[in-house]
Amino acid sequence: MKKLGLGMLLVLIVGAAAFFIFAPAIFEKQTNRVVVGYLPEMSRDSSAIEAQINQTDNKALPPIRPEAQKLHDSLMIVDLHADTLLWKRRITDAVDYGHVDLKRMQKGNVGLQIFSSVTKTPKDQNYDRNSADTDNITLLTIAQLQPIRTWFSLLERQLYHAQKLDQAVIISDGALVAIGTSEHVDGLTLARSRNEKIIGALFSAEGLQTLEGKRENLGKLYDSGMRMAGLVHFFDNELAGSMHGEEKGGLTEFGRQIVRDMEEKGMIVDIAHSSREAVADTLKIARRPVVSSHGGVQAVCGVNRNLTDEEIKGVAATGGIIGLGYWDGAMCDTDPKSVARAVKHVRDLVGIEHAALGSDFDGAVTTRFDTSGIVHITQALMDAGFTEDEIRAVMGGNAMRVLKQGLIPFKDLPKQAVEQTAETGQ
């Protein structure tokens, strides 16, 4: 009987060990997929997608032409949003699943990647209505054997993600560099112009529920390296309503204070996932360029999270940019041609200087290519008739401009510039 008990205990120990070792990677492989012949999952999003499906979605992508590759290899490419820090693997690990790692960024000629920290997602997550009362990420943090402090604190989860990014920079042996100031942006631009293939890494947030209602926690996140943050994610929080929340309200007074604090510190405000009312409130009080880091436009894909023309105009009025993604929830399909159509809409409405890339790679999305294949966007823009200067702007030039401007703290701006910013939002 004693031997039986010991045997059962051993089985439990081995089973638990196998779960903690293999389950996180298995889950990610099922979550962040690259499927060449991919049709969107109609049950997950609004019915508006079904009427807009591009049937080329179930065909292989075209081969890359030499002239597209040559142009792509000369670009400064910036991606405004990837959720790689959520997963157990390290950015420096070369793996055959997910969307982003160092090797694939190098192959794709990425110059700067913004890594967002996801700390909480609701059960049965959807685009229409989610409660803030449930959380899927707690189980994931435990399964990944993250430090116990991260199990029950959203703030600690985000600070842990900051540490993961710092560690990736350290062990990359110079291949990754942290971006936290306007001078860092200039240095990265200079290095890339000299054909030094280093990659900038900037820390962001997918929702500031991590402040846990305390204004002073923003300083802790800034000190950890955070320089951009979305106010909300898939649920309403203390700052604002989410487009996918229950109330979908505007900015709270706490949210207004945090927006002001972010701008003063040199942290870029991200309106992705914000409710219509919260977007309007944010754009009304913005004194610095505002970013929509990842999503689409209603004119191309009528999903609720995508921006209306008035919202696009509002972002442009601040001098900001709109990061366009490559998954079905952003484009209503996964064809790079749809990204080009979205860029065209932004260009025709407010100017090419307000269009950018925001992949949402590693964000529980299925795409036609990972970051090593971003050249497909370059080729799609060429095929759509965009000029070389326009392509350079969209693929990274616009983002570098906004980062250079937005990372300067108010205290370091000339007095005249601060006054002009307060008056015009630019």
Coordinates of C-alpha atoms in Angstrom, one line a residue:
M1 CA 0.0 0.0 0.0
K2 CA 2.9 2.3 0.9
K3 CA 4.6 1.5 -2.4
L4 CA 1.3 2.3 -4.3
G5 CA 1.0 5.6 -2.5
L6 CA 4.6 6.5 -3.4
G7 CA 4.0 5.4 -7.0
M8 CA 1.0 7.7 -7.3
L9 CA 2.9 10.6 -5.8
L10 CA 5.7 10.1 -8.3
V11 CA 3.2 10.0 -11.2
L12 CA 1.7 13.3 -9.9
I13 CA 5.1 14.9 -9.7
V14 CA 6.1 13.8 -13.2
G15 CA 2.7 14.9 -14.5
A16 CA 3.0 18.3 -12.9
A17 CA 6.6 18.7 -14.2
A18 CA 5.5 17.8 -17.7
F19 CA 2.6 20.3 -17.5
F20 CA 4.8 23.2 -16.4
I21 CA 7.5 22.4 -18.9
F22 CA 5.4 21.7 -22.0
A23 CA 1.9 23.2 -21.5
P24 CA 2.9 26.9 -22.0
A25 CA 4.6 26.2 -25.4
I26 CA 1.7 24.0 -26.6
F27 CA -0.8 26.6 -25.7
E28 CA 1.1 29.3 -27.6
K29 CA 1.4 27.1 -30.6
Q30 CA -2.4 26.8 -30.7
T31 CA -2.8 30.6 -30.1
N32 CA -0.3 32.5 -32.2
R33 CA -0.4 30.8 -35.6
V34 CA 0.9 31.4 -39.1
V35 CA -1.4 29.8 -41.7
V36 CA -0.8 30.6 -45.4
G37 CA -4.3 29.5 -46.5
Y38 CA -6.3 31.1 -43.7
L39 CA -9.9 32.0 -43.6
P40 CA -11.1 34.1 -40.6
E41 CA -13.1 32.4 -37.8
M42 CA -16.6 34.0 -38.3
S43 CA -17.8 33.0 -34.8
R44 CA -15.3 35.2 -33.0
D45 CA -16.1 38.5 -34.5
S46 CA -19.1 40.6 -35.6
S47 CA -21.1 39.5 -38.6
A48 CA -19.8 42.5 -40.6
I49 CA -16.7 40.5 -41.3
E50 CA -18.5 37.8 -43.2
A51 CA -19.7 40.1 -45.9
Q52 CA -16.2 41.5 -46.5
I53 CA -14.1 38.4 -46.7
N54 CA -11.6 38.5 -49.5
Q55 CA -11.5 35.1 -51.1
T56 CA -7.8 35.4 -51.9
D57 CA -7.4 34.7 -48.2
N58 CA -7.3 30.9 -48.9
K59 CA -4.6 31.1 -51.5
A60 CA -0.8 31.1 -51.0
L61 CA 0.9 34.5 -50.9
P62 CA 2.6 35.6 -54.1
P63 CA 6.4 35.2 -54.3
I64 CA 8.5 38.2 -53.4
R65 CA 9.9 40.1 -56.4
P66 CA 13.6 41.1 -56.3
E67 CA 12.7 44.8 -56.5
A68 CA 10.4 44.5 -53.5
Q69 CA 13.0 42.7 -51.5
K70 CA 15.7 45.3 -52.5
L71 CA 13.5 48.2 -51.3
H72 CA 12.5 46.3 -48.2
D73 CA 16.1 45.7 -47.2
S74 CA 16.7 49.5 -47.3
L75 CA 13.8 50.4 -45.0
M76 CA 13.7 51.5 -41.4
I77 CA 10.8 49.2 -40.3
V78 CA 8.9 49.9 -37.1
D79 CA 6.1 47.7 -35.6
L80 CA 4.1 49.5 -33.0
H81 CA 2.7 46.4 -31.2
A82 CA 3.6 42.8 -30.4
D83 CA 2.7 40.8 -27.3
T84 CA 5.7 38.5 -27.2
L85 CA 6.5 39.3 -23.6
L86 CA 3.4 37.5 -22.5
W87 CA 4.8 34.1 -23.4
K88 CA 7.3 31.9 -21.6
R89 CA 9.9 31.9 -24.4
R90 CA 12.6 34.6 -24.5
I91 CA 12.8 37.1 -27.4
T92 CA 16.3 35.9 -28.1
D93 CA 15.2 32.2 -28.4
A94 CA 14.9 31.0 -32.0
V95 CA 11.7 29.0 -32.2
D96 CA 9.4 27.7 -34.9
Y97 CA 6.2 29.0 -33.5
G98 CA 4.6 32.3 -32.6
H99 CA 5.4 35.4 -34.6
V100 CA 8.3 37.4 -33.2
D101 CA 11.8 36.5 -32.0
L102 CA 15.3 38.1 -32.6
K103 CA 16.2 35.8 -35.5
R104 CA 13.0 36.5 -37.3
M105 CA 13.2 40.2 -36.7
Q106 CA 16.6 40.2 -38.2
K107 CA 15.4 38.2 -41.2
G108 CA 12.5 40.6 -41.7
N109 CA 14.8 43.7 -41.4
V110 CA 12.8 45.1 -38.4
G111 CA 14.5 48.2 -37.1
L112 CA 12.4 48.9 -34.0
Q113 CA 9.9 46.6 -32.2
I114 CA 7.5 47.9 -29.6
F115 CA 6.8 45.1 -27.1
S116 CA 3.5 45.5 -25.2
S117 CA 2.8 43.9 -21.8
V118 CA -0.5 42.0 -21.5
T119 CA -1.5 41.5 -17.9
K120 CA -5.2 40.5 -17.9
T121 CA -7.7 39.1 -20.4
P122 CA -11.3 38.2 -19.7
K123 CA -12.8 34.7 -20.0
D124 CA -14.6 34.1 -23.3
Q125 CA -12.9 37.2 -24.7
N126 CA -14.7 38.8 -27.6
Y127 CA -14.9 42.2 -29.4
D128 CA -18.4 43.1 -28.2
R129 CA -18.8 42.9 -24.4
N130 CA -16.5 41.7 -21.6
S131 CA -16.6 41.8 -17.9
A132 CA -13.6 42.9 -15.9
D133 CA -14.4 40.2 -13.3
T134 CA -12.4 37.3 -14.8
D135 CA -8.8 36.8 -15.8
N136 CA -7.2 34.2 -18.0
I137 CA -3.6 35.5 -17.5
T138 CA -3.4 34.4 -13.8
L139 CA -3.4 30.7 -14.8
L140 CA -0.9 31.4 -17.5
T141 CA 1.5 33.1 -15.1
I142 CA 1.3 30.2 -12.7
A143 CA 1.7 27.6 -15.5
Q144 CA 4.8 29.5 -16.7
L145 CA 6.2 29.4 -13.2
Q146 CA 6.6 33.2 -13.0
P147 CA 7.6 34.7 -9.7
I148 CA 4.9 34.4 -7.1
R149 CA 4.6 38.2 -6.8
T150 CA 3.2 38.2 -10.4
W151 CA 0.4 35.7 -9.6
F152 CA -1.8 38.2 -7.8
S153 CA -0.6 41.7 -8.8
L154 CA -1.2 43.2 -12.3
L155 CA 1.5 45.8 -11.6
E156 CA 4.0 43.1 -10.7
R157 CA 3.2 41.2 -13.9
Q158 CA 4.0 44.3 -15.9
L159 CA 7.2 45.0 -14.0
Y160 CA 8.2 41.4 -14.7
H161 CA 7.7 41.9 -18.4
A162 CA 9.9 44.9 -18.2
Q163 CA 12.6 42.8 -16.6
K164 CA 12.2 40.2 -19.4
L165 CA 12.8 42.8 -22.0
D166 CA 15.8 44.2 -20.2
Q167 CA 17.2 40.7 -19.9
A168 CA 16.7 40.1 -23.6
V169 CA 18.6 43.3 -24.4
I170 CA 21.5 42.1 -22.2
I171 CA 21.8 38.6 -23.5
S172 CA 21.4 39.7 -27.2
D173 CA 25.0 40.8 -27.2
G174 CA 24.3 44.1 -28.8
A175 CA 21.7 42.9 -31.3
L176 CA 18.9 44.6 -29.3
V177 CA 19.0 48.1 -27.8
A178 CA 16.6 49.6 -25.3
I179 CA 14.8 52.7 -26.6
G180 CA 13.7 55.2 -23.9
T181 CA 14.6 58.7 -25.0
S182 CA 14.5 60.9 -28.1
E183 CA 18.3 60.6 -28.2
H184 CA 18.0 56.8 -28.4
V185 CA 15.8 57.2 -31.4
D186 CA 18.4 59.4 -33.1
G187 CA 21.1 56.9 -32.2
L188 CA 19.2 54.0 -33.7
T189 CA 18.5 56.0 -36.8
L190 CA 22.1 56.7 -37.3
A191 CA 23.2 53.1 -36.6
R192 CA 20.7 51.7 -39.1
S193 CA 21.8 54.3 -41.7
R194 CA 25.4 52.9 -41.3
N195 CA 24.0 49.4 -42.0
E196 CA 24.5 48.4 -38.4
K197 CA 21.6 45.9 -38.0
I198 CA 20.8 46.5 -34.4
I199 CA 17.1 46.5 -33.4
G200 CA 15.5 48.9 -31.0
A201 CA 13.1 47.6 -28.4
L202 CA 10.6 49.8 -26.6
F203 CA 8.3 48.8 -23.7
S204 CA 4.6 49.5 -23.8
A205 CA 1.4 48.4 -22.1
E206 CA -1.8 46.8 -23.2
G207 CA -4.0 48.6 -20.7
L208 CA -3.1 50.5 -17.5
Q209 CA -5.2 48.5 -15.1
T210 CA -1.7 47.7 -13.9
L211 CA -1.7 51.1 -12.0
E212 CA -4.2 49.4 -9.6
G213 CA -5.8 52.8 -9.2
K214 CA -2.7 54.5 -7.9
R215 CA -1.3 57.5 -9.7
E216 CA 2.2 56.9 -8.3
N217 CA 2.5 53.6 -10.0
L218 CA 2.9 55.3 -13.3
G219 CA 6.3 56.5 -12.1
K220 CA 7.2 52.9 -11.3
L221 CA 6.3 51.8 -14.9
Y222 CA 8.2 54.8 -16.4
D223 CA 11.3 53.8 -14.3
S224 CA 11.0 50.3 -15.6
G225 CA 11.4 51.6 -19.2
M226 CA 7.8 52.0 -20.3
R227 CA 7.4 54.7 -22.8
M228 CA 4.0 54.0 -24.4
A229 CA 0.8 52.7 -23.0
G230 CA -2.7 51.8 -24.0
L231 CA -5.3 53.0 -21.5
V232 CA -7.5 49.9 -21.7
H233 CA -7.6 46.5 -23.1
F234 CA -10.6 44.2 -23.5
F235 CA -12.6 45.5 -20.4
D236 CA -13.4 48.8 -18.7
N237 CA -10.9 49.8 -16.0
E238 CA -10.3 52.7 -13.6
L239 CA -9.1 55.0 -16.4
A240 CA -11.6 54.6 -19.2
G241 CA -14.1 52.5 -21.0
S242 CA -13.1 49.8 -23.5
M243 CA -14.6 49.4 -26.9
H244 CA -15.2 45.8 -25.7
G245 CA -16.3 46.5 -22.1
E246 CA -19.6 46.5 -20.4
E247 CA -20.1 50.3 -20.0
K248 CA -17.9 51.6 -22.8
G249 CA -17.7 55.0 -21.1
G250 CA -15.3 57.9 -21.5
L251 CA -12.2 58.9 -19.6
T252 CA -12.6 59.0 -15.8
E253 CA -11.0 61.8 -13.8
F254 CA -8.3 59.4 -12.9
G255 CA -7.8 58.6 -16.6
R256 CA -7.6 62.3 -17.5
Q257 CA -4.9 62.7 -14.8
I258 CA -2.9 59.8 -16.1
V259 CA -3.1 61.1 -19.7
R260 CA -1.7 64.4 -18.5
D261 CA 1.0 62.6 -16.4
M262 CA 2.0 60.5 -19.4
E263 CA 2.4 63.4 -21.7
E264 CA 4.5 65.3 -19.1
K265 CA 6.8 62.3 -18.6
G266 CA 7.3 61.7 -22.3
M267 CA 5.1 58.6 -22.5
I268 CA 3.0 58.1 -25.7
V269 CA -0.7 57.7 -25.2
D270 CA -2.2 54.7 -27.1
I271 CA -6.0 54.7 -27.8
A272 CA -6.1 51.2 -29.2
H273 CA -9.1 49.3 -27.6
S274 CA -10.6 52.5 -26.2
S275 CA -14.3 53.1 -26.4
R276 CA -15.6 55.7 -28.9
E277 CA -16.3 58.0 -26.0
A278 CA -12.8 57.5 -24.4
V279 CA -11.1 58.1 -27.8
A280 CA -13.0 61.4 -28.2
D281 CA -12.1 62.4 -24.6
T282 CA -8.5 61.6 -25.1
L283 CA -8.2 63.4 -28.4
K284 CA -9.9 66.4 -26.9
I285 CA -7.3 66.9 -24.1
A286 CA -4.2 65.6 -25.9
R287 CA -1.2 67.9 -26.1
R288 CA 1.2 65.5 -27.7
P289 CA 0.9 63.0 -30.7
V290 CA -1.5 60.2 -29.9
V291 CA -1.1 56.7 -31.3
S292 CA -3.5 53.9 -32.2
S293 CA -1.0 51.2 -32.0
H294 CA -2.8 48.2 -33.7
G295 CA -6.0 47.9 -35.5
G296 CA -7.7 49.0 -38.7
V297 CA -10.1 51.5 -40.2
Q298 CA -13.9 51.2 -40.5
A299 CA -13.8 52.1 -44.2
V300 CA -11.9 48.8 -45.0
C301 CA -13.2 46.6 -42.2
G302 CA -16.3 47.4 -40.2
V303 CA -15.3 45.8 -36.9
N304 CA -16.1 47.8 -33.8
R305 CA -12.5 48.2 -32.7
N306 CA -11.4 49.9 -35.9
L307 CA -11.3 53.6 -36.3
T308 CA -14.0 55.8 -37.8
D309 CA -13.0 58.6 -40.2
E310 CA -13.6 61.2 -37.5
E311 CA -11.3 59.3 -35.1
I312 CA -8.6 59.1 -37.9
K313 CA -8.9 62.9 -38.3
G314 CA -8.6 63.3 -34.6
V315 CA -5.4 61.3 -34.3
A316 CA -4.0 63.1 -37.3
A317 CA -4.8 66.5 -35.6
T318 CA -2.5 65.6 -32.7
G319 CA 0.3 64.7 -35.1
G320 CA -0.2 61.0 -34.3
I321 CA -0.2 57.8 -36.3
I322 CA -2.4 54.8 -36.9
G323 CA -0.8 51.3 -36.7
L324 CA -2.5 49.0 -39.1
G325 CA -2.5 45.2 -38.4
Y326 CA -2.5 42.1 -40.5
W327 CA -5.1 39.8 -38.8
D328 CA -8.8 39.4 -39.7
G329 CA -10.1 41.6 -36.8
A330 CA -8.2 44.5 -38.3
M331 CA -8.6 43.9 -42.0
C332 CA -11.5 41.5 -42.3
D333 CA -9.1 39.1 -43.9
T334 CA -5.4 38.3 -43.8
D335 CA -4.4 39.5 -47.3
P336 CA -1.5 42.1 -47.4
K337 CA -3.5 43.9 -50.1
S338 CA -6.1 44.8 -47.5
V339 CA -3.3 46.5 -45.4
A340 CA -2.5 48.6 -48.6
R341 CA -6.1 49.5 -48.9
A342 CA -6.2 50.7 -45.3
V343 CA -3.0 52.7 -45.9
K344 CA -4.6 54.3 -49.0
H345 CA -7.7 55.3 -47.0
V346 CA -5.6 57.0 -44.3
R347 CA -3.4 58.7 -46.9
D348 CA -6.4 60.0 -48.8
L349 CA -8.2 61.2 -45.7
V350 CA -5.5 62.8 -43.6
G351 CA -2.1 62.2 -45.4
I352 CA 0.5 59.5 -45.6
E353 CA 2.4 60.8 -42.6
H354 CA -0.3 59.3 -40.3
A355 CA -0.1 55.7 -41.4
A356 CA 2.1 53.1 -39.7
L357 CA 2.3 49.4 -38.9
G358 CA 0.9 47.7 -35.8
S359 CA 1.0 43.9 -36.3
D360 CA -0.4 42.6 -33.0
F361 CA 2.0 39.7 -33.5
D362 CA 1.9 37.1 -30.7
G363 CA -1.4 38.6 -29.5
A364 CA -3.5 35.5 -29.9
V365 CA -4.0 36.2 -33.6
T366 CA -3.6 34.1 -36.8
T367 CA -1.7 35.7 -39.7
R368 CA -0.4 34.8 -43.1
F369 CA 3.2 35.5 -42.2
D370 CA 5.3 36.2 -39.1
T371 CA 7.7 39.1 -38.7
S372 CA 10.3 37.5 -41.0
G373 CA 7.8 37.9 -43.8
I374 CA 6.8 41.6 -43.4
V375 CA 8.3 42.1 -46.8
H376 CA 4.8 41.1 -48.1
I377 CA 3.5 44.4 -46.8
T378 CA 6.2 46.3 -48.7
Q379 CA 5.3 44.4 -51.9
A380 CA 1.6 45.0 -51.4
L381 CA 2.3 48.8 -51.1
M382 CA 4.4 48.7 -54.2
D383 CA 1.7 46.8 -56.1
A384 CA -0.9 49.4 -54.9
G385 CA 1.1 52.2 -56.5
F386 CA 2.6 53.9 -53.5
T387 CA 5.8 55.8 -54.1
E388 CA 9.1 54.8 -52.4
D389 CA 8.9 57.8 -50.1
E390 CA 5.4 56.9 -49.1
I391 CA 6.4 53.3 -48.4
R392 CA 9.4 54.5 -46.3
A393 CA 7.0 56.7 -44.3
V394 CA 4.5 53.9 -43.6
M395 CA 7.0 51.1 -42.9
G396 CA 8.7 53.1 -40.1
G397 CA 9.5 56.7 -40.9
N398 CA 6.3 58.1 -39.5
A399 CA 6.7 56.0 -36.3
M400 CA 10.2 57.2 -35.8
R401 CA 9.0 60.8 -36.1
V402 CA 6.3 60.4 -33.5
L403 CA 8.6 58.5 -31.1
K404 CA 11.3 61.2 -31.4
Q405 CA 8.7 63.9 -30.5
G406 CA 6.7 61.9 -27.9
L407 CA 9.6 60.7 -25.8
I408 CA 10.8 64.1 -24.8
P409 CA 9.5 65.1 -21.3
F410 CA 7.7 68.4 -21.1
K411 CA 10.4 69.7 -18.8
D412 CA 13.0 69.2 -21.5
L413 CA 11.0 71.0 -24.2
P414 CA 11.7 74.7 -25.0
K415 CA 9.1 76.9 -23.3
Q416 CA 7.8 78.0 -26.7
A417 CA 7.3 74.4 -27.8
V418 CA 5.4 73.5 -24.7
E419 CA 3.1 76.5 -25.1
Q420 CA 2.5 75.6 -28.8
T421 CA 1.9 72.0 -27.9
A422 CA -0.7 73.0 -25.3
E423 CA -2.5 75.1 -27.9
T424 CA -2.4 72.9 -30.9
G425 CA -1.9 69.3 -29.6
Q426 CA 1.2 69.0 -31.8

